[in-house]
XYZ file of C-alpha atoms in Angstrom:
579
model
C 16.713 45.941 13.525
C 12.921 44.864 12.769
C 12.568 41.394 11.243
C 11.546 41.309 7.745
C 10.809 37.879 7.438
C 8.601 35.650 9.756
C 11.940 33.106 9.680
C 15.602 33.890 9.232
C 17.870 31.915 6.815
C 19.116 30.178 9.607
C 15.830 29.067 11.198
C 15.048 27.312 7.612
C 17.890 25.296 7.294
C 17.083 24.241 10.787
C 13.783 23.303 9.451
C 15.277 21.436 6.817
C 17.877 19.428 8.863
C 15.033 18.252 11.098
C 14.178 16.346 7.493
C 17.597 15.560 6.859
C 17.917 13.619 10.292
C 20.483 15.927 12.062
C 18.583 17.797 14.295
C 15.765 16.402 16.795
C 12.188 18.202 16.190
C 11.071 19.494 19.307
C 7.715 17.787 19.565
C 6.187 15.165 18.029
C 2.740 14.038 17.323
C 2.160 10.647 16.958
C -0.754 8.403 15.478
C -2.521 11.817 15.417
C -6.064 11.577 13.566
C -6.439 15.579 12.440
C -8.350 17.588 9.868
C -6.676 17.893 6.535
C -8.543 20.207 4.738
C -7.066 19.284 1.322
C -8.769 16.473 1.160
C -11.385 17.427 2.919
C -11.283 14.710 5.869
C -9.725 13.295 9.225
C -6.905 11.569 8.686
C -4.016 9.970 10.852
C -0.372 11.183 10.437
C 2.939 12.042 12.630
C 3.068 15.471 12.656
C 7.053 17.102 13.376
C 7.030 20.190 15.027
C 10.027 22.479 15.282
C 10.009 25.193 17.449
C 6.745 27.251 16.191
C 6.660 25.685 13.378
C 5.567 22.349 11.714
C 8.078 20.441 9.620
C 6.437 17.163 8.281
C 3.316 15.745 8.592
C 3.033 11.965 7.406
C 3.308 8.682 7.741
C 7.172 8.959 8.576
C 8.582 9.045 12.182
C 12.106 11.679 12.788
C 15.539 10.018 12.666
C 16.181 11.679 16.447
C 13.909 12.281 19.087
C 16.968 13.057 21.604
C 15.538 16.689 22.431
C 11.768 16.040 21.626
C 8.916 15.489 23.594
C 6.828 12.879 22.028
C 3.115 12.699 22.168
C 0.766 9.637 21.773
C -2.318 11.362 20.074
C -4.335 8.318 19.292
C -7.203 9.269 21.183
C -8.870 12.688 20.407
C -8.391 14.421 17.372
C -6.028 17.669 16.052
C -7.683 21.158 14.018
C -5.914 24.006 13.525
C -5.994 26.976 15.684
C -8.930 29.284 15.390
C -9.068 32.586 13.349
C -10.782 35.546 14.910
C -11.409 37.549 11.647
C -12.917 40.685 13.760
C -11.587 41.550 16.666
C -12.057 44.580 18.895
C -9.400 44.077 21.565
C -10.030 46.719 23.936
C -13.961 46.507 25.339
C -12.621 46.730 28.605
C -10.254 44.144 27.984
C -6.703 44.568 26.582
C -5.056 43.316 23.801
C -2.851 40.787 25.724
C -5.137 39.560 27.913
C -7.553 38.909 25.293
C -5.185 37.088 23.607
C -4.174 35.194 27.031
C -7.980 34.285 26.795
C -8.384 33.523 23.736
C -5.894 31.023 23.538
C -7.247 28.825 26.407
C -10.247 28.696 23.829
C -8.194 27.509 21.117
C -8.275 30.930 19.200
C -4.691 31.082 18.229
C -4.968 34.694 15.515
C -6.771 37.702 16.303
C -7.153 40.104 13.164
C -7.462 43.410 15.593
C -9.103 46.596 15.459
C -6.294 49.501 15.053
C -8.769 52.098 16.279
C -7.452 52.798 19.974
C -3.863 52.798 19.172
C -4.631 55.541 16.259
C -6.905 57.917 18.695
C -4.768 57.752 22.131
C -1.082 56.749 20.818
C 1.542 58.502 18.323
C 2.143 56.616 14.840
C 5.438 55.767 17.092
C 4.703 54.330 20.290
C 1.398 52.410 18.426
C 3.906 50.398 16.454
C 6.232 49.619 19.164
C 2.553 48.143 20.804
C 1.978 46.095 17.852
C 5.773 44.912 17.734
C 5.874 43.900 21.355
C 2.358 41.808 20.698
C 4.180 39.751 18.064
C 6.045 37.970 21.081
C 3.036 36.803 22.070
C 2.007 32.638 21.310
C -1.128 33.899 19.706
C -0.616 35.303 16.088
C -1.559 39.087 16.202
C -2.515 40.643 12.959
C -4.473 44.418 12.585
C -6.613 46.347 10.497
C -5.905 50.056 9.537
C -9.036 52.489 10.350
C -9.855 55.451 7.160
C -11.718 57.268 9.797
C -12.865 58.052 13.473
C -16.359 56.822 13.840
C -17.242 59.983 15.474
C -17.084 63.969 15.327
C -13.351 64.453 16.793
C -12.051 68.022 17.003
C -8.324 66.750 15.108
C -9.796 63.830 12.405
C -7.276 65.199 10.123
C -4.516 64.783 11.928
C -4.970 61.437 13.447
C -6.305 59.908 10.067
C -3.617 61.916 7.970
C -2.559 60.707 4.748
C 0.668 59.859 6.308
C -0.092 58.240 9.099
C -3.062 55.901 7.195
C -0.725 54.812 4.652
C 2.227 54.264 7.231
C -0.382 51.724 8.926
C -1.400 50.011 5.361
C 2.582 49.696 4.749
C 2.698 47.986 7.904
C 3.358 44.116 8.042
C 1.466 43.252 10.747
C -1.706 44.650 8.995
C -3.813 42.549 7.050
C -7.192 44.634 5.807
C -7.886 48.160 5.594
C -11.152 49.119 7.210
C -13.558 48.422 8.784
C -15.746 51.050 6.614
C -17.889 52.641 9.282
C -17.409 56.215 6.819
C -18.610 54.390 4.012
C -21.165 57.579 3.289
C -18.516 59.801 3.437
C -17.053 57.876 0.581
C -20.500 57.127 -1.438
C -20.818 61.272 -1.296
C -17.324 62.023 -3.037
C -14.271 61.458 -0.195
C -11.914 60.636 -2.603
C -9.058 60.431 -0.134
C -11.351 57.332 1.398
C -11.289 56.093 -2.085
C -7.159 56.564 -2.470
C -6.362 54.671 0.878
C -8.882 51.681 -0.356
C -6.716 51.817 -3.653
C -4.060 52.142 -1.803
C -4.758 48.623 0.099
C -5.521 46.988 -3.102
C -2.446 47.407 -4.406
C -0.531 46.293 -1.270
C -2.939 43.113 -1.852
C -4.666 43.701 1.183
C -8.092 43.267 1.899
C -10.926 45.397 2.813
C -13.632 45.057 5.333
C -16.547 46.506 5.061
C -19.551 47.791 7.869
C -22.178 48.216 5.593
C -26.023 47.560 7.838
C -28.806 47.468 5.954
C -27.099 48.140 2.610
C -28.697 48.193 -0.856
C -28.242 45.550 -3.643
C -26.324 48.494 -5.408
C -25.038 50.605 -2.365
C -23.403 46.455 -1.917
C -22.398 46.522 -5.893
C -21.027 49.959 -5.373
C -18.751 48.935 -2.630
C -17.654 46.264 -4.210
C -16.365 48.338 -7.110
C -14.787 50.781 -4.615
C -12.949 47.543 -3.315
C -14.907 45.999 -0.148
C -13.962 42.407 -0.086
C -16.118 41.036 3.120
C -18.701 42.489 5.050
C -19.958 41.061 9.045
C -23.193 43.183 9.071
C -25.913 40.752 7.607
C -28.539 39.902 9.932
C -30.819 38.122 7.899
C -30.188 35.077 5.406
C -31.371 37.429 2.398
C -28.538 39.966 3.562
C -26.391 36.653 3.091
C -27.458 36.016 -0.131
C -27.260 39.926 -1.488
C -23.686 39.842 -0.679
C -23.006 36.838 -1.874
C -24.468 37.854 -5.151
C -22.062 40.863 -5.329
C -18.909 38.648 -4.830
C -18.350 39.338 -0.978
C -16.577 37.156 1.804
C -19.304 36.939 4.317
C -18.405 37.047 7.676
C -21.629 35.202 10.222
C -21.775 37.517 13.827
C -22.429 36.416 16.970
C -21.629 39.179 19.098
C -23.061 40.728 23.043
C -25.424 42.840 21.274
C -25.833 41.233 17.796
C -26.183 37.177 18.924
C -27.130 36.673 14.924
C -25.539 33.236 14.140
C -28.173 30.665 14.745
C -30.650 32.320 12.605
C -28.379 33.391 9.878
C -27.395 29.640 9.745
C -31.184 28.748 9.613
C -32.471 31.221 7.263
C -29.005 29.936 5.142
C -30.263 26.604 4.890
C -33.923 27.463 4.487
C -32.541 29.623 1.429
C -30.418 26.416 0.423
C -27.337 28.703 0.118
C -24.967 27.454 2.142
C -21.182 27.698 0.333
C -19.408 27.580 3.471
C -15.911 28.735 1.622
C -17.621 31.779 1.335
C -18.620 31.936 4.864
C -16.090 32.958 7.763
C -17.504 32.950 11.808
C -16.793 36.339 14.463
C -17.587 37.379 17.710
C -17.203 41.651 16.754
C -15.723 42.362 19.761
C -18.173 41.226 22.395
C -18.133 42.389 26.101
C -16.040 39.909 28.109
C -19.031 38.658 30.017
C -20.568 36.980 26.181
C -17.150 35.176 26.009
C -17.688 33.193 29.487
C -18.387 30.168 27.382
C -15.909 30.463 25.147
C -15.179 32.881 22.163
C -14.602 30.901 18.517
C -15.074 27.897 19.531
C -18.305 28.678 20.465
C -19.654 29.770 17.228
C -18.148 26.421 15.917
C -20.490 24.704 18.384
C -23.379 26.865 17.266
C -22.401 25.574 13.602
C -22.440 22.195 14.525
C -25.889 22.578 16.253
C -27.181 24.596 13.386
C -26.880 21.292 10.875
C -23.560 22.759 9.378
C -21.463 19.754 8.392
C -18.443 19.072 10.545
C -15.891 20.035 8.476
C -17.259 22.938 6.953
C -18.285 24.050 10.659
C -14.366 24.063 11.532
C -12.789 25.067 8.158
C -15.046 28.658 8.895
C -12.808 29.408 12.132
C -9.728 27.971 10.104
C -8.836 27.474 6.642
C -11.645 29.984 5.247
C -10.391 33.215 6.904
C -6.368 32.041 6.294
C -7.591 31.911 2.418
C -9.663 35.241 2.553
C -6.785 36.515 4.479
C -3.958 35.299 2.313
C -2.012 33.728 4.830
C -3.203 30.059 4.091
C 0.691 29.290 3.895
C 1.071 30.134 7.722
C -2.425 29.632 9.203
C -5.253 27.843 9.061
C -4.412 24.053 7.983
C -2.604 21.269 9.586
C 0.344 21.129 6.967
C 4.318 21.193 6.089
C 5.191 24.899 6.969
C 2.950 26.127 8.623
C 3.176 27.869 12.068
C 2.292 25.287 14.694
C -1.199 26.372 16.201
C -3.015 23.582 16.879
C -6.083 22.360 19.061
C -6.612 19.277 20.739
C -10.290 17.744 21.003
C -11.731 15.400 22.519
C -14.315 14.664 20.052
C -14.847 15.737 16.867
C -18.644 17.361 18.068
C -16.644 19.403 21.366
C -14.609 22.191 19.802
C -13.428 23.631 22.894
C -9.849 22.109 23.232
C -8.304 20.244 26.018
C -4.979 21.037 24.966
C -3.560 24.152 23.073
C -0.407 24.663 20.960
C -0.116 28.296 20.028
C 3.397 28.965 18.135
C 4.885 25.222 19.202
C 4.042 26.316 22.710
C 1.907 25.115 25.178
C -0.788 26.855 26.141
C -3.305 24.839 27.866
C -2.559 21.114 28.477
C -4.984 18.308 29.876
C -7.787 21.298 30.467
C -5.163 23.289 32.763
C -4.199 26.857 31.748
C -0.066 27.554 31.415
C 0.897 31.199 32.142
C 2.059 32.714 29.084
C 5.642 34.967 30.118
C 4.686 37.695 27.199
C 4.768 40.781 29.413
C 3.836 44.260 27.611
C 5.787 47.285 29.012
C 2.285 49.474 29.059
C 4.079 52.722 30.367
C 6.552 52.811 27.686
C 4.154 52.283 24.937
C 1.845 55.261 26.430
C -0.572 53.084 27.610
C -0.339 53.728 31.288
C -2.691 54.932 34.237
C -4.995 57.650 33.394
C -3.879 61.209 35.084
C -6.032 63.821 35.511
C -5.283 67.146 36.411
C -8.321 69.005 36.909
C -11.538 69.225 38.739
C -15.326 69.143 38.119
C -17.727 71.369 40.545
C -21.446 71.653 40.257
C -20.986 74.998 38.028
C -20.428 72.446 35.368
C -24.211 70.837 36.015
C -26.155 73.044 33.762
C -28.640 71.744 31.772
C -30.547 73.734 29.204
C -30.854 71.554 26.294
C -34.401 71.799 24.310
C -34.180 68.043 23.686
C -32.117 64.964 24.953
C -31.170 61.393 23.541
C -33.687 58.382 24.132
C -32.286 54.965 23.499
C -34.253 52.706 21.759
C -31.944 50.215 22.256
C -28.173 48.906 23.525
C -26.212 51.580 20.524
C -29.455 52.836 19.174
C -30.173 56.536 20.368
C -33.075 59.343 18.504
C -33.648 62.815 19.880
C -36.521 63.549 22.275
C -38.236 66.331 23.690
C -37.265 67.224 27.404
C -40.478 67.967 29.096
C -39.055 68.029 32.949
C -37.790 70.213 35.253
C -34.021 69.281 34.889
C -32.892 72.746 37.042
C -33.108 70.824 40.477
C -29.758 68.446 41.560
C -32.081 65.297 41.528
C -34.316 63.882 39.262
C -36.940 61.578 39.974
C -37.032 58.098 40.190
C -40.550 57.775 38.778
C -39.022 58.206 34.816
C -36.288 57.160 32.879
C -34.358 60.333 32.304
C -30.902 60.786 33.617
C -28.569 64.036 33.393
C -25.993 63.414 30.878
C -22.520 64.536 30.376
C -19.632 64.111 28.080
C -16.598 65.622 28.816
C -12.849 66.127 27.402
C -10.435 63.969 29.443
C -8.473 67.087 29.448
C -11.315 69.151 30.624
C -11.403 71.633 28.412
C -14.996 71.293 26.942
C -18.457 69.654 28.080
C -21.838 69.018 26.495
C -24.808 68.613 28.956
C -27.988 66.770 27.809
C -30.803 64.346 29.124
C -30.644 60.753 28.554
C -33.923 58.953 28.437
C -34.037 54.947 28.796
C -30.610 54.747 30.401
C -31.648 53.701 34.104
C -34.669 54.713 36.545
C -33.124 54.408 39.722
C -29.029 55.093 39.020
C -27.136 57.695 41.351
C -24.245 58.871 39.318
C -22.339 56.692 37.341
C -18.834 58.222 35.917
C -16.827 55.928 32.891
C -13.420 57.250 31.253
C -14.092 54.073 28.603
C -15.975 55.129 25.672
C -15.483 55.686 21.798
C -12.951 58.723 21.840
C -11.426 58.357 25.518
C -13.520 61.059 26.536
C -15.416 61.040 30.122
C -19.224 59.905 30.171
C -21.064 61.123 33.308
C -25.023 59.382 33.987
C -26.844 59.701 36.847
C -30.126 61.010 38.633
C -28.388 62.938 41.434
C -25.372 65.849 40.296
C -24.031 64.983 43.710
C -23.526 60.840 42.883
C -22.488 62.046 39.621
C -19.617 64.330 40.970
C -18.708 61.545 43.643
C -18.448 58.592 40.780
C -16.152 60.874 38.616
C -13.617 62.083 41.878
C -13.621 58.226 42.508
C -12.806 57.383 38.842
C -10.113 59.507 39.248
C -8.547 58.186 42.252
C -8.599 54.564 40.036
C -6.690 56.226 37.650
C -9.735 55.452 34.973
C -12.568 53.008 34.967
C -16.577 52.480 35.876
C -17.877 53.850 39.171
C -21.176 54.065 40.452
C -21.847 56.226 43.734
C -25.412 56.066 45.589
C -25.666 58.751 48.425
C -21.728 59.807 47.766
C -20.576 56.486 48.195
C -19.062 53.768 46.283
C -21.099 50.722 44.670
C -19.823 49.503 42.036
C -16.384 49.865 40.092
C -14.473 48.290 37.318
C -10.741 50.142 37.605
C -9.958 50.470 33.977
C -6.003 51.894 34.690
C -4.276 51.329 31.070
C -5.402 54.731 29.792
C -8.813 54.817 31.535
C -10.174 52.472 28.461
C -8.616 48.835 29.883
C -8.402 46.433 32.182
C -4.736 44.918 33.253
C -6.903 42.444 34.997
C -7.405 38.762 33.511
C -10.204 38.280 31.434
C -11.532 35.284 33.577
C -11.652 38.232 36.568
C -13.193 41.431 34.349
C -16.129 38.709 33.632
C -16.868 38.462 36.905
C -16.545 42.626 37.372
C -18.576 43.226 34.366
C -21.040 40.748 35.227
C -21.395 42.556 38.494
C -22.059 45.955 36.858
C -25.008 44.793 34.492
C -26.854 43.114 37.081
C -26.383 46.521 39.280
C -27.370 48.686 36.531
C -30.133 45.996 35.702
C -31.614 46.575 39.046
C -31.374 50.467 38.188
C -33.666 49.954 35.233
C -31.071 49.338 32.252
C -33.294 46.926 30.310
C -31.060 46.550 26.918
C -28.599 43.898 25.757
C -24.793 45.234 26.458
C -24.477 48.290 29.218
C -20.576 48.327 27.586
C -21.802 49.336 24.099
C -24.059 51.430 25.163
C -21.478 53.698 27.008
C -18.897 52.417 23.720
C -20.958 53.991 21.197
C -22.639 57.228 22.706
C -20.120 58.980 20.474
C -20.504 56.605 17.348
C -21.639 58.666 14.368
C -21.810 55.336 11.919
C -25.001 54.843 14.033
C -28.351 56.851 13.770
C -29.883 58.796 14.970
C -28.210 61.208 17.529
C -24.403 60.804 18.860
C -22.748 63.351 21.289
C -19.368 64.088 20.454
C -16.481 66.463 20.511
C -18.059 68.430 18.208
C -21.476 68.434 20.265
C -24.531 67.016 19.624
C -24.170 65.511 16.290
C -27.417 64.666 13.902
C -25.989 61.408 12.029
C -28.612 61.691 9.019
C -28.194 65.664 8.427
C -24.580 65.321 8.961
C -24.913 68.608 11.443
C -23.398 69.844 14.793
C -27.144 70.843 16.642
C -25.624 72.433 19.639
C -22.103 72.561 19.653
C -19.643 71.750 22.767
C -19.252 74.156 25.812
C -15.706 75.379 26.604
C -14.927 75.403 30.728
């Protein structure tokens, strides 16, 4: 039977007696100087922890300490564990091994991205996920998509009016969201509008995705029920949501690095209310988390002229407020679950020590396995089986025009001017052959992709928006090599040059993640975008660009399951081939 209740009757009064002096807290902090954010300053206490969570904190000392490991905390100092407010846990990474990650960076809560679990898992088997990940020392909370982010062929199904409201119902989801359909909803989907109702009334929040956004497109999402929004990039975007009543959320992500000038063009604007201000990384590829994920913006903060405090309570207490869980998370107090980072200065927010749950998760700098093990085959997230076979009949290309990037996500129709009937194209342009095709291989679409790569053989990925199979490449032959070998992985990256092999990241939880460490798909990743840097990709984030070739909340031109899909016209231009 499922838990209701984050503690059992039971569990409290064992809280309780740890007050009453007959039973021993299991650790204990003493002479600890820590942030209080009550009264706004660093202040010295014992701090009683029992089991996960924390029972006193004070100038008092336990009446046992016979089962309780006592720690002198007198140098350093103590914050509370981070809050991720935007999460995207499967760029190549998974869930759990982001979270592994995380924590060694003092992130103890991740407020996740639902989106994977609702495309490639039943309403079932995507719960059982999200029960499993509750095991883990890190605190894993979700958000509930409206919507796809794409053209799929069975939208209606997967984002059913059952199965969207069985997701808001759920307890381990905190925000409905984010809004990438918000046109959809500004031109009359009132079934949009009923789920954002819907989340209201469960007192849950809503996050918006709203780029570029109007003073009164802003006002008008507000009324719908947007609470926050991550998508300024400028400090006037700041202040126009600010003005409308929105949480803003600062981004410093792989392809939008924002934070440093939103801070400065904050301060220049002399509008910085930093409890109105929460810090996120949106996902970034694993390589942009090499030196470290929140506590990295925190250090940005700091450099930025944000004042101490304020710098941490934007990774803490702000986002436990926002998120209404300020009674669990987000403040060294009585109650609350014990997450906490130890620093060795108040400037260095990277910790040198990590509690996570009352657990240790890091101590003196040195990592300590975490036991949570995820049964991946029996949630459906296992290796990546395909049953059927590409030949060169499937290498037609007709297509009038193609897709130019004009940056990392960015991609606007062109004209194809080139001879695209011969297997190779020449190295002395940009233009690649490009496919997309169902991971059941029922259906293709064939295009040209122009400012891709000059010099890239084939290049085959089963990671990308929908799940569906990306082919690039200047030679049909490479291209047909890289997606046998990607089968062979069971799902990932490959690039073949002259048939062979160069480069692969095996991607074997459902073609779309890693099972690898974090610290080890760096490494892998950082391997493929100097490769594919050498083959002419010139943009920010190789792993977004392949992520959102499908993504129809950006302009201009997306290929999906539809087809080619004109983002602004809200058409189908050439619609997908069926094999």
């Amino acid at each position: 039977m499922e838990q209701r209740y984050r503690w059992k009757n039971k569990q409290l009064r064992d809280h309780a007696a740890v007050l009453d002096g007959t039973l021993s807290p299991t650790i204990l902090l003493k002479n600890a100087t820590y942030l209080n954010q009550i009264f706004r300053k660093w202040m010295i206490a014992n701090i009683w922890i029992y089991k996960d969570r924390i029972v006193y904190v004070g100038e008092k000392l336990p009446a046992r300490t016979d089962k309780c490991e006592i720690v002198d905390c007198s140098e350093g100092v103590i914050v509370p564990g981070y809050i991720e407010p935007h999460a995207h846990p499967f760029q190549l990474y998974n869930p759990q091994s982001f979270a592994d990650y995380a924590a060694q960076h003092g992130t103890t809560t991740l407020i996740n991205d639902n989106m994977l679990l609702a495309l490639q898992l039943d309403k079932k088997k995507a719960f059982s996920f999200i029960e499993e990940m509750r095991h883990h020392p890190v605190n894993m909370y979700w958000w509930c998509r409206f919507d796809s982010q794409s053209e799929i062929q069975d939208e209606e199904t997967v984002f059913s009016n059952g199965n969207v409201k069985s997701w808001l119902e759920c307890d381990h989801v905190v925000q409905g969201g984010e809004l990438t359909g918000w046109p959809k909803l500004m031109d009359g989907d009132d079934l949009m509008l009923h789920w954002m109702q819907e989340t209201k009334r469960l007192n849950k929040k809503i996050e918006g995705h709203f780029p570029g956004a109007s003073e009164k497109t802003l006002a008008k999402m507000m009324l719908f029920g947007a609470d926050c929004d991550h998508e300024a990039m400028t400090g006037e975007e700041v202040e126009r949501r600010l003005m409308q009543g929105y949480m803003v959320s600062l981004r410093h992500s792989s392809i939008r690095p924002d934070l440093p000038r939103l801070l400065k063009e904050i301060h220049e604007r002399d509008i910085a209310v930093y409890d109105r201000f929460m810090l996120n990384t949106d996902g970034s590829s694993s390589a942009c988390y090499d030196n470290g994920i929140t506590d990295k913006l925190i250090r940005i903060a700091l450099d930025c002229g944000v004042p101490e405090i304020d710098a941490y309570n934007m990774a803490t207490i702000n986002p436990a407020r926002y998120y209404n869980f300020e009674h669990l998370h987000g403040n060294i107090a009585t109650g609350r679950v014990a997450s906490l980072n130890f620093l060795s200065d108040k400037k260095e927010p990277t910790p040198v020590s990590v509690l996570a749950k009352g657990q240790w998760v890091k101590r003196d700098g040195k990592e300590i396995p975490i036991s949570t093990e995820v049964h991946w085959d029996e949630v459906g997230l296992d290796r990546l089986e395909i049953d059927w076979s590409l030949d060169l009949d499937d290498f037609q290309f007709s297509m009038p025009f193609g897709i130019k990037m004009e940056n990392s996500v960015i991609t606007k129709p062109y004209s194809i001017a080139i001879d695209v009937s011969a297997n190779e194209l020449s190295e002395q342009h940009d233009e690649c052959f490009f496919m997309l095709m169902d991971r059941n291989g029922k259906w293709r679409i064939n295009t040209l992709l122009k400012g891709f790569a000059t010099g890239l053989g084939g290049l085959a990925s089963s990671f990308s928006s929908t799940g569906d199979i990306i082919l690039i490449g200047k030679s049909k032959e490479d291209m047909l090599s890289a997606f046998n070998r990607m089968k062979e992985l069971g799902g990932g990256i490959v690039i073949c040059e002259d048939g062979k092999p160069q480069c692969e990241v095996p991607l074997t939880l459902k073609g779309l993640m890693s099972n690898q460490p974090v610290s080890e798909l760096i490494a892998m990743e950082k391997e493929l975008f100097l490769y594919l840097e050498e083959k002419g990709y010139r943009f920010a984030d190789p792993i977004y660009s392949l992520l959102f070739f499908s993504s129809t909340h950006l302009p201009y031109i997306r290929v999906t399951q539809q087809g080619i899909y004109d983002v602004m016209k809200k058409t189908v231009l050439f619609p997908t081939i069926m094999r």
